[in-house]
Amino acid sequence: MNERSRRFDDLVAEGVAVPTEGWDFSWFEGRATEARPSWGYAASLAERLSGASAALDIQTGGGEVLDFALRRAEPKVPPLTVATEGRPPNVAKATALLRPRGVAVVASPEDAPLPFADGAFDLVGSRHPVSPHWSEIARVLRPGGVYFAQHVGPRSVFELVEYFLGPLPEEQSNARHPDRERAAAEAAGLDIVDLRAERLRIEFYDIAAVVHFLRKVVWMVPGFTAEAYRPQLRTLHEQIQSEGPFIAHSTRHLFEARKPGA
C-alpha cells in the first residue's frame, strides 16, 4: 500500500472512530470551520431563560447548548427547566450534563407529541430541530409564551449532500424554507415576532472531517457509512489534497414566535 492510500485509510478510520453523541463539535477544530450566525443563538437564549419561569428545550442533543445558556443566565435561571431528546445515546449524555443543573431530560421521539400538559411553559427553545411540531409547540406554550429557536434552513450543506447523492428534487431542496415555516407556525396560532436568515460558509480540510460530519448529522446522507461511500470519499480526498478545502454553505434562520394571550 502506498503512502497516499495509507493516508486516506488512516483519515477515514479516524473519522469513523470518533463518537457522535451530542452536539459538541469541538473535534472539528483545525479540520473544518463553519461561520456562525450573527445573532448568537446560545447567548440570546440565555437572556430569555433569565426571565422565564418554566422552560422547555426540544431535541436538546447532548444538552450542550442548553447547559451553556443556563450557565450564562445564572443566577436568574427558570425554577423549572425540562429538555427532550429522541436518540438514546444523546439522552444519556444530556442527562449526565444537565441533571446537576436541576434539568429533567425526557426521552421523547422526535415525531411524537410532547409529553407535557397544555400551557406548561412560558419559553420553548430548540437549536436545529429536525422538524418543528408547531401544533405541539403552541399547545405547551402558555398564553403570551415564546418559542425561540435556531432552525436549519433550505439546501443547507447541499454542496456536500449532492456530491454523494446527486441533484435532489426541488421540493426536497426547499423543505425547510423559512417562509414555509412561518406559514406553518401561523397556522398553529402563533404570531411571528422575528424571523432572520443567513447563509454561512463551511470548509472541510480533510476527509476525516467529512466522514465524522456525515456520521454525526445523520439526515444529510441517510444511511451513510464510510464503507458504502468509499469510492466517493477517495475521490473527494484526492480533490481536497490537490485543490484545498471542500467548500459548502449552511443556512440558518432565527425564529421567534409568540402565543397570543396575556
C-alpha atoms as a PDB file:
ATOM      1  CA  MET A   1       0.000   0.000   0.000  1.00  0.00           C
ATOM      2  CA  ASN A   2       1.477   3.387  -0.998  1.00  0.00           C
ATOM      3  CA  GLU A   3       1.692   6.390   1.327  1.00  0.00           C
ATOM      4  CA  ARG A   4      -1.247   8.243  -0.253  1.00  0.00           C
ATOM      5  CA  SER A   5      -3.544   5.239   0.140  1.00  0.00           C
ATOM      6  CA  ARG A   6      -2.386   4.751   3.709  1.00  0.00           C
ATOM      7  CA  ARG A   7      -3.093   8.399   4.469  1.00  0.00           C
ATOM      8  CA  PHE A   8      -6.610   8.084   3.059  1.00  0.00           C
ATOM      9  CA  ASP A   9      -7.316   4.899   5.032  1.00  0.00           C
ATOM     10  CA  ASP A  10      -5.995   6.441   8.250  1.00  0.00           C
ATOM     11  CA  LEU A  11      -8.164   9.542   7.869  1.00  0.00           C
ATOM     12  CA  VAL A  12     -11.305   7.550   7.103  1.00  0.00           C
ATOM     13  CA  ALA A  13     -10.637   5.284  10.092  1.00  0.00           C
ATOM     14  CA  GLU A  14     -10.204   8.344  12.296  1.00  0.00           C
ATOM     15  CA  GLY A  15     -13.492   9.826  11.119  1.00  0.00           C
ATOM     16  CA  VAL A  16     -15.257   6.530  11.792  1.00  0.00           C
ATOM     17  CA  ALA A  17     -13.805   6.147  15.293  1.00  0.00           C
ATOM     18  CA  VAL A  18     -14.905   9.481  16.757  1.00  0.00           C
ATOM     19  CA  PRO A  19     -18.040   9.221  18.972  1.00  0.00           C
ATOM     20  CA  THR A  20     -21.077  11.024  17.555  1.00  0.00           C
ATOM     21  CA  GLU A  21     -23.223  11.550  20.679  1.00  0.00           C
ATOM     22  CA  GLY A  22     -24.455  15.057  21.483  1.00  0.00           C
ATOM     23  CA  TRP A  23     -23.871  18.349  19.700  1.00  0.00           C
ATOM     24  CA  ASP A  24     -20.301  19.062  20.771  1.00  0.00           C
ATOM     25  CA  PHE A  25     -18.402  19.949  17.586  1.00  0.00           C
ATOM     26  CA  SER A  26     -15.043  20.729  19.217  1.00  0.00           C
ATOM     27  CA  TRP A  27     -13.401  17.728  17.496  1.00  0.00           C
ATOM     28  CA  PHE A  28     -13.615  19.621  14.186  1.00  0.00           C
ATOM     29  CA  GLU A  29     -11.194  22.325  15.372  1.00  0.00           C
ATOM     30  CA  GLY A  30      -8.405  22.543  12.802  1.00  0.00           C
ATOM     31  CA  ARG A  31     -10.218  20.120  10.482  1.00  0.00           C
ATOM     32  CA  ALA A  32     -13.316  22.076   9.480  1.00  0.00           C
ATOM     33  CA  THR A  33     -14.747  25.547  10.030  1.00  0.00           C
ATOM     34  CA  GLU A  34     -18.272  26.960   9.912  1.00  0.00           C
ATOM     35  CA  ALA A  35     -19.159  30.626  10.143  1.00  0.00           C
ATOM     36  CA  ARG A  36     -21.625  31.375  12.950  1.00  0.00           C
ATOM     37  CA  PRO A  37     -24.883  33.337  12.597  1.00  0.00           C
ATOM     38  CA  SER A  38     -24.646  36.950  13.669  1.00  0.00           C
ATOM     39  CA  TRP A  39     -27.402  36.677  16.290  1.00  0.00           C
ATOM     40  CA  GLY A  40     -25.525  34.299  18.657  1.00  0.00           C
ATOM     41  CA  TYR A  41     -28.307  31.868  19.483  1.00  0.00           C
ATOM     42  CA  ALA A  42     -26.982  30.378  22.743  1.00  0.00           C
ATOM     43  CA  ALA A  43     -26.271  33.771  24.298  1.00  0.00           C
ATOM     44  CA  SER A  44     -29.653  35.082  23.162  1.00  0.00           C
ATOM     45  CA  LEU A  45     -31.341  32.012  24.652  1.00  0.00           C
ATOM     46  CA  ALA A  46     -29.602  32.759  27.959  1.00  0.00           C
ATOM     47  CA  GLU A  47     -31.183  36.214  28.029  1.00  0.00           C
ATOM     48  CA  ARG A  48     -34.636  34.695  27.600  1.00  0.00           C
ATOM     49  CA  LEU A  49     -34.009  31.982  30.178  1.00  0.00           C
ATOM     50  CA  SER A  50     -33.171  34.631  32.760  1.00  0.00           C
ATOM     51  CA  GLY A  51     -36.738  35.936  32.517  1.00  0.00           C
ATOM     52  CA  ALA A  52     -38.603  32.629  32.221  1.00  0.00           C
ATOM     53  CA  SER A  53     -40.462  30.723  34.942  1.00  0.00           C
ATOM     54  CA  ALA A  54     -40.799  27.397  33.093  1.00  0.00           C
ATOM     55  CA  ALA A  55     -38.649  26.485  30.066  1.00  0.00           C
ATOM     56  CA  LEU A  56     -38.524  23.566  27.652  1.00  0.00           C
ATOM     57  CA  ASP A  57     -35.649  22.732  25.278  1.00  0.00           C
ATOM     58  CA  ILE A  58     -36.796  20.469  22.426  1.00  0.00           C
ATOM     59  CA  GLN A  59     -34.384  17.958  20.825  1.00  0.00           C
ATOM     60  CA  THR A  60     -31.575  19.070  23.125  1.00  0.00           C
ATOM     61  CA  GLY A  61     -28.967  16.689  21.656  1.00  0.00           C
ATOM     62  CA  GLY A  62     -26.328  16.189  24.337  1.00  0.00           C
ATOM     63  CA  GLY A  63     -27.580  19.242  26.211  1.00  0.00           C
ATOM     64  CA  GLU A  64     -24.533  21.348  25.382  1.00  0.00           C
ATOM     65  CA  VAL A  65     -26.369  24.440  24.109  1.00  0.00           C
ATOM     66  CA  LEU A  66     -28.862  24.462  26.981  1.00  0.00           C
ATOM     67  CA  ASP A  67     -26.058  23.930  29.503  1.00  0.00           C
ATOM     68  CA  PHE A  68     -24.140  26.908  28.091  1.00  0.00           C
ATOM     69  CA  ALA A  69     -27.246  29.104  28.131  1.00  0.00           C
ATOM     70  CA  LEU A  70     -28.142  28.176  31.713  1.00  0.00           C
ATOM     71  CA  ARG A  71     -24.604  28.889  32.917  1.00  0.00           C
ATOM     72  CA  ARG A  72     -24.751  32.228  31.135  1.00  0.00           C
ATOM     73  CA  ALA A  73     -28.144  33.034  32.681  1.00  0.00           C
ATOM     74  CA  GLU A  74     -27.082  32.296  36.280  1.00  0.00           C
ATOM     75  CA  PRO A  75     -28.249  33.144  38.859  1.00  0.00           C
ATOM     76  CA  LYS A  76     -31.545  34.028  37.106  1.00  0.00           C
ATOM     77  CA  VAL A  77     -32.431  30.579  35.807  1.00  0.00           C
ATOM     78  CA  PRO A  78     -36.022  29.302  35.469  1.00  0.00           C
ATOM     79  CA  PRO A  79     -37.370  27.470  38.534  1.00  0.00           C
ATOM     80  CA  LEU A  80     -38.399  24.702  36.120  1.00  0.00           C
ATOM     81  CA  THR A  81     -36.387  23.625  33.080  1.00  0.00           C
ATOM     82  CA  VAL A  82     -37.034  20.455  31.065  1.00  0.00           C
ATOM     83  CA  ALA A  83     -35.427  19.059  27.902  1.00  0.00           C
ATOM     84  CA  THR A  84     -36.491  16.386  25.415  1.00  0.00           C
ATOM     85  CA  GLU A  85     -34.328  14.179  23.227  1.00  0.00           C
ATOM     86  CA  GLY A  86     -35.081  11.243  20.927  1.00  0.00           C
ATOM     87  CA  ARG A  87     -31.736   9.477  20.414  1.00  0.00           C
ATOM     88  CA  PRO A  88     -30.853   7.158  23.341  1.00  0.00           C
ATOM     89  CA  PRO A  89     -27.089   7.934  23.357  1.00  0.00           C
ATOM     90  CA  ASN A  90     -27.896  11.655  23.450  1.00  0.00           C
ATOM     91  CA  VAL A  91     -30.430  11.139  26.267  1.00  0.00           C
ATOM     92  CA  ALA A  92     -27.724   9.586  28.428  1.00  0.00           C
ATOM     93  CA  LYS A  93     -25.216  12.318  27.623  1.00  0.00           C
ATOM     94  CA  ALA A  94     -27.726  15.144  28.174  1.00  0.00           C
ATOM     95  CA  THR A  95     -28.881  13.638  31.472  1.00  0.00           C
ATOM     96  CA  ALA A  96     -25.320  13.445  32.790  1.00  0.00           C
ATOM     97  CA  LEU A  97     -24.663  17.053  31.768  1.00  0.00           C
ATOM     98  CA  LEU A  98     -27.956  18.681  32.764  1.00  0.00           C
ATOM     99  CA  ARG A  99     -29.087  16.782  35.867  1.00  0.00           C
ATOM    100  CA  PRO A 100     -26.584  18.652  38.100  1.00  0.00           C
ATOM    101  CA  ARG A 101     -28.329  21.850  36.982  1.00  0.00           C
ATOM    102  CA  GLY A 102     -31.715  20.508  38.031  1.00  0.00           C
ATOM    103  CA  VAL A 103     -32.868  19.905  34.452  1.00  0.00           C
ATOM    104  CA  ALA A 104     -35.012  16.843  33.766  1.00  0.00           C
ATOM    105  CA  VAL A 105     -34.245  15.173  30.417  1.00  0.00           C
ATOM    106  CA  VAL A 106     -37.246  13.320  28.977  1.00  0.00           C
ATOM    107  CA  ALA A 107     -36.747  10.627  26.326  1.00  0.00           C
ATOM    108  CA  SER A 108     -39.248  11.524  23.617  1.00  0.00           C
ATOM    109  CA  PRO A 109     -39.144  10.554  19.923  1.00  0.00           C
ATOM    110  CA  GLU A 110     -38.781  13.499  17.558  1.00  0.00           C
ATOM    111  CA  ASP A 111     -42.092  12.772  15.833  1.00  0.00           C
ATOM    112  CA  ALA A 112     -44.130  12.101  18.991  1.00  0.00           C
ATOM    113  CA  PRO A 113     -46.458  14.541  20.771  1.00  0.00           C
ATOM    114  CA  LEU A 114     -44.705  16.452  23.533  1.00  0.00           C
ATOM    115  CA  PRO A 115     -45.336  14.651  26.851  1.00  0.00           C
ATOM    116  CA  PHE A 116     -46.408  17.782  28.745  1.00  0.00           C
ATOM    117  CA  ALA A 117     -49.641  19.462  29.777  1.00  0.00           C
ATOM    118  CA  ASP A 118     -51.244  22.305  27.838  1.00  0.00           C
ATOM    119  CA  GLY A 119     -49.752  25.688  28.706  1.00  0.00           C
ATOM    120  CA  ALA A 120     -46.912  24.211  30.776  1.00  0.00           C
ATOM    121  CA  PHE A 121     -44.136  26.568  29.612  1.00  0.00           C
ATOM    122  CA  ASP A 122     -43.616  30.255  29.002  1.00  0.00           C
ATOM    123  CA  LEU A 123     -40.439  29.589  26.961  1.00  0.00           C
ATOM    124  CA  VAL A 124     -39.801  26.808  24.449  1.00  0.00           C
ATOM    125  CA  GLY A 125     -36.437  26.693  22.700  1.00  0.00           C
ATOM    126  CA  SER A 126     -34.655  24.451  20.224  1.00  0.00           C
ATOM    127  CA  ARG A 127     -31.415  24.526  18.279  1.00  0.00           C
ATOM    128  CA  HIS A 128     -31.709  22.736  14.949  1.00  0.00           C
ATOM    129  CA  PRO A 129     -34.886  20.699  15.459  1.00  0.00           C
ATOM    130  CA  VAL A 130     -35.317  18.017  12.816  1.00  0.00           C
ATOM    131  CA  SER A 131     -38.864  19.189  12.142  1.00  0.00           C
ATOM    132  CA  PRO A 132     -40.740  21.616  14.424  1.00  0.00           C
ATOM    133  CA  HIS A 133     -44.139  20.308  15.537  1.00  0.00           C
ATOM    134  CA  TRP A 134     -45.931  23.625  15.520  1.00  0.00           C
ATOM    135  CA  SER A 135     -49.245  22.449  16.927  1.00  0.00           C
ATOM    136  CA  GLU A 136     -47.466  20.806  19.858  1.00  0.00           C
ATOM    137  CA  ILE A 137     -45.258  23.829  20.450  1.00  0.00           C
ATOM    138  CA  ALA A 138     -48.333  26.064  20.502  1.00  0.00           C
ATOM    139  CA  ARG A 139     -50.156  23.654  22.812  1.00  0.00           C
ATOM    140  CA  VAL A 140     -47.487  23.531  25.547  1.00  0.00           C
ATOM    141  CA  LEU A 141     -46.885  27.302  25.499  1.00  0.00           C
ATOM    142  CA  ARG A 142     -48.771  29.491  27.933  1.00  0.00           C
ATOM    143  CA  PRO A 143     -50.671  32.466  26.506  1.00  0.00           C
ATOM    144  CA  GLY A 144     -48.017  35.088  25.909  1.00  0.00           C
ATOM    145  CA  GLY A 145     -45.287  32.418  25.889  1.00  0.00           C
ATOM    146  CA  VAL A 146     -42.461  32.451  23.344  1.00  0.00           C
ATOM    147  CA  TYR A 147     -40.883  29.899  21.025  1.00  0.00           C
ATOM    148  CA  PHE A 148     -37.251  30.903  20.415  1.00  0.00           C
ATOM    149  CA  ALA A 149     -35.153  28.691  18.168  1.00  0.00           C
ATOM    150  CA  GLN A 150     -32.455  28.421  15.540  1.00  0.00           C
ATOM    151  CA  HIS A 151     -33.506  26.283  12.581  1.00  0.00           C
ATOM    152  CA  VAL A 152     -31.584  24.697   9.745  1.00  0.00           C
ATOM    153  CA  GLY A 153     -32.684  26.332   6.507  1.00  0.00           C
ATOM    154  CA  PRO A 154     -33.172  25.119   2.927  1.00  0.00           C
ATOM    155  CA  ARG A 155     -30.332  23.494   0.978  1.00  0.00           C
ATOM    156  CA  SER A 156     -28.030  23.518   3.996  1.00  0.00           C
ATOM    157  CA  VAL A 157     -24.635  21.946   3.165  1.00  0.00           C
ATOM    158  CA  PHE A 158     -26.177  20.735  -0.097  1.00  0.00           C
ATOM    159  CA  GLU A 159     -22.852  21.023  -1.922  1.00  0.00           C
ATOM    160  CA  LEU A 160     -21.714  18.071   0.197  1.00  0.00           C
ATOM    161  CA  VAL A 161     -25.066  16.249   0.188  1.00  0.00           C
ATOM    162  CA  GLU A 162     -25.380  16.389  -3.597  1.00  0.00           C
ATOM    163  CA  TYR A 163     -21.753  15.343  -4.026  1.00  0.00           C
ATOM    164  CA  PHE A 164     -22.801  11.979  -2.571  1.00  0.00           C
ATOM    165  CA  LEU A 165     -26.455  11.744  -3.643  1.00  0.00           C
ATOM    166  CA  GLY A 166     -26.546  13.712  -6.873  1.00  0.00           C
ATOM    167  CA  PRO A 167     -29.036  16.529  -7.627  1.00  0.00           C
ATOM    168  CA  LEU A 168     -32.058  16.461  -5.329  1.00  0.00           C
ATOM    169  CA  PRO A 169     -35.655  17.355  -6.251  1.00  0.00           C
ATOM    170  CA  GLU A 170     -36.622  20.995  -5.818  1.00  0.00           C
ATOM    171  CA  GLU A 171     -39.296  20.021  -3.280  1.00  0.00           C
ATOM    172  CA  GLN A 172     -36.694  18.375  -1.044  1.00  0.00           C
ATOM    173  CA  SER A 173     -34.309  21.282  -1.509  1.00  0.00           C
ATOM    174  CA  ASN A 174     -36.833  23.797  -0.130  1.00  0.00           C
ATOM    175  CA  ALA A 175     -38.412  21.662   2.591  1.00  0.00           C
ATOM    176  CA  ARG A 176     -37.051  23.894   5.375  1.00  0.00           C
ATOM    177  CA  HIS A 177     -37.694  27.253   3.775  1.00  0.00           C
ATOM    178  CA  PRO A 178     -38.402  29.932   6.427  1.00  0.00           C
ATOM    179  CA  ASP A 179     -41.471  31.156   4.541  1.00  0.00           C
ATOM    180  CA  ARG A 180     -42.999  27.679   4.795  1.00  0.00           C
ATOM    181  CA  GLU A 181     -42.199  27.507   8.494  1.00  0.00           C
ATOM    182  CA  ARG A 182     -43.680  30.953   9.045  1.00  0.00           C
ATOM    183  CA  ALA A 183     -46.921  29.811   7.418  1.00  0.00           C
ATOM    184  CA  ALA A 184     -46.982  26.590   9.481  1.00  0.00           C
ATOM    185  CA  ALA A 185     -46.359  28.484  12.735  1.00  0.00           C
ATOM    186  CA  GLU A 186     -49.123  30.955  11.946  1.00  0.00           C
ATOM    187  CA  ALA A 187     -51.484  28.119  11.052  1.00  0.00           C
ATOM    188  CA  ALA A 188     -50.841  26.701  14.539  1.00  0.00           C
ATOM    189  CA  GLY A 189     -51.923  30.021  16.027  1.00  0.00           C
ATOM    190  CA  LEU A 190     -48.546  31.613  16.746  1.00  0.00           C
ATOM    191  CA  ASP A 191     -47.601  35.219  15.965  1.00  0.00           C
ATOM    192  CA  ILE A 192     -44.191  35.736  14.339  1.00  0.00           C
ATOM    193  CA  VAL A 193     -42.046  38.169  16.320  1.00  0.00           C
ATOM    194  CA  ASP A 194     -38.734  37.760  14.483  1.00  0.00           C
ATOM    195  CA  LEU A 195     -37.503  35.706  11.530  1.00  0.00           C
ATOM    196  CA  ARG A 196     -33.980  36.189  10.158  1.00  0.00           C
ATOM    197  CA  ALA A 197     -31.957  34.016   7.786  1.00  0.00           C
ATOM    198  CA  GLU A 198     -28.259  33.764   6.917  1.00  0.00           C
ATOM    199  CA  ARG A 199     -26.104  31.672   4.575  1.00  0.00           C
ATOM    200  CA  LEU A 200     -22.754  30.690   6.114  1.00  0.00           C
ATOM    201  CA  ARG A 201     -19.507  29.302   4.712  1.00  0.00           C
ATOM    202  CA  ILE A 202     -18.208  25.852   5.716  1.00  0.00           C
ATOM    203  CA  GLU A 203     -14.753  24.458   4.888  1.00  0.00           C
ATOM    204  CA  PHE A 204     -13.732  20.796   5.242  1.00  0.00           C
ATOM    205  CA  TYR A 205      -9.936  20.443   5.405  1.00  0.00           C
ATOM    206  CA  ASP A 206      -9.669  16.643   5.347  1.00  0.00           C
ATOM    207  CA  ILE A 207     -11.762  13.582   4.601  1.00  0.00           C
ATOM    208  CA  ALA A 208     -11.900  12.570   8.283  1.00  0.00           C
ATOM    209  CA  ALA A 209     -13.955  15.716   8.948  1.00  0.00           C
ATOM    210  CA  VAL A 210     -16.345  14.803   6.119  1.00  0.00           C
ATOM    211  CA  VAL A 211     -16.788  11.261   7.434  1.00  0.00           C
ATOM    212  CA  HIS A 212     -17.394  12.366  11.002  1.00  0.00           C
ATOM    213  CA  PHE A 213     -19.819  15.114   9.927  1.00  0.00           C
ATOM    214  CA  LEU A 214     -21.960  12.724   7.877  1.00  0.00           C
ATOM    215  CA  ARG A 215     -21.967  10.167  10.704  1.00  0.00           C
ATOM    216  CA  LYS A 216     -22.976  12.833  13.227  1.00  0.00           C
ATOM    217  CA  VAL A 217     -25.597  14.713  11.186  1.00  0.00           C
ATOM    218  CA  VAL A 218     -27.328  11.554  10.063  1.00  0.00           C
ATOM    219  CA  TRP A 219     -30.097  13.137   7.967  1.00  0.00           C
ATOM    220  CA  MET A 220     -27.653  14.720   5.492  1.00  0.00           C
ATOM    221  CA  VAL A 221     -26.880  11.473   3.643  1.00  0.00           C
ATOM    222  CA  PRO A 222     -29.317   8.904   5.069  1.00  0.00           C
ATOM    223  CA  GLY A 223     -27.708   5.542   5.729  1.00  0.00           C
ATOM    224  CA  PHE A 224     -24.192   6.927   5.261  1.00  0.00           C
ATOM    225  CA  THR A 225     -21.290   4.632   6.074  1.00  0.00           C
ATOM    226  CA  ALA A 226     -17.679   5.093   5.072  1.00  0.00           C
ATOM    227  CA  GLU A 227     -17.637   1.641   3.529  1.00  0.00           C
ATOM    228  CA  ALA A 228     -20.706   2.213   1.348  1.00  0.00           C
ATOM    229  CA  TYR A 229     -19.362   5.521   0.010  1.00  0.00           C
ATOM    230  CA  ARG A 230     -15.682   4.631  -0.104  1.00  0.00           C
ATOM    231  CA  PRO A 231     -15.157   5.406  -3.846  1.00  0.00           C
ATOM    232  CA  GLN A 232     -16.733   8.876  -3.485  1.00  0.00           C
ATOM    233  CA  LEU A 233     -14.727   9.512  -0.322  1.00  0.00           C
ATOM    234  CA  ARG A 234     -11.479   8.592  -2.053  1.00  0.00           C
ATOM    235  CA  THR A 235     -12.230  10.923  -4.968  1.00  0.00           C
ATOM    236  CA  LEU A 236     -13.117  13.748  -2.571  1.00  0.00           C
ATOM    237  CA  HIS A 237      -9.954  13.079  -0.567  1.00  0.00           C
ATOM    238  CA  GLU A 238      -7.867  13.462  -3.720  1.00  0.00           C
ATOM    239  CA  GLN A 239      -9.744  16.676  -4.571  1.00  0.00           C
ATOM    240  CA  ILE A 240      -9.042  18.176  -1.144  1.00  0.00           C
ATOM    241  CA  GLN A 241      -5.391  17.139  -1.371  1.00  0.00           C
ATOM    242  CA  SER A 242      -4.912  18.788  -4.757  1.00  0.00           C
ATOM    243  CA  GLU A 243      -7.295  21.776  -4.630  1.00  0.00           C
ATOM    244  CA  GLY A 244      -7.699  22.659  -0.956  1.00  0.00           C
ATOM    245  CA  PRO A 245     -10.714  22.625   1.379  1.00  0.00           C
ATOM    246  CA  PHE A 246     -14.112  21.454   0.203  1.00  0.00           C
ATOM    247  CA  ILE A 247     -16.433  24.463   0.398  1.00  0.00           C
ATOM    248  CA  ALA A 248     -20.099  24.229   1.353  1.00  0.00           C
ATOM    249  CA  HIS A 249     -22.660  26.582   2.874  1.00  0.00           C
ATOM    250  CA  SER A 250     -25.043  26.116   5.765  1.00  0.00           C
ATOM    251  CA  THR A 251     -28.313  28.018   6.042  1.00  0.00           C
ATOM    252  CA  ARG A 252     -29.774  29.051   9.379  1.00  0.00           C
ATOM    253  CA  HIS A 253     -32.745  31.086  10.486  1.00  0.00           C
ATOM    254  CA  LEU A 254     -33.622  32.581  13.832  1.00  0.00           C
ATOM    255  CA  PHE A 255     -37.238  32.015  14.751  1.00  0.00           C
ATOM    256  CA  GLU A 256     -39.169  33.837  17.463  1.00  0.00           C
ATOM    257  CA  ALA A 257     -42.924  33.312  17.752  1.00  0.00           C
ATOM    258  CA  ARG A 258     -45.389  34.207  20.477  1.00  0.00           C
ATOM    259  CA  LYS A 259     -48.623  32.553  21.560  1.00  0.00           C
ATOM    260  CA  PRO A 260     -51.361  35.200  21.686  1.00  0.00           C
ATOM    261  CA  GLY A 261     -52.749  35.980  25.096  1.00  0.00           C
ATOM    262  CA  ALA A 262     -51.838  37.590  28.398  1.00  0.00           C
END
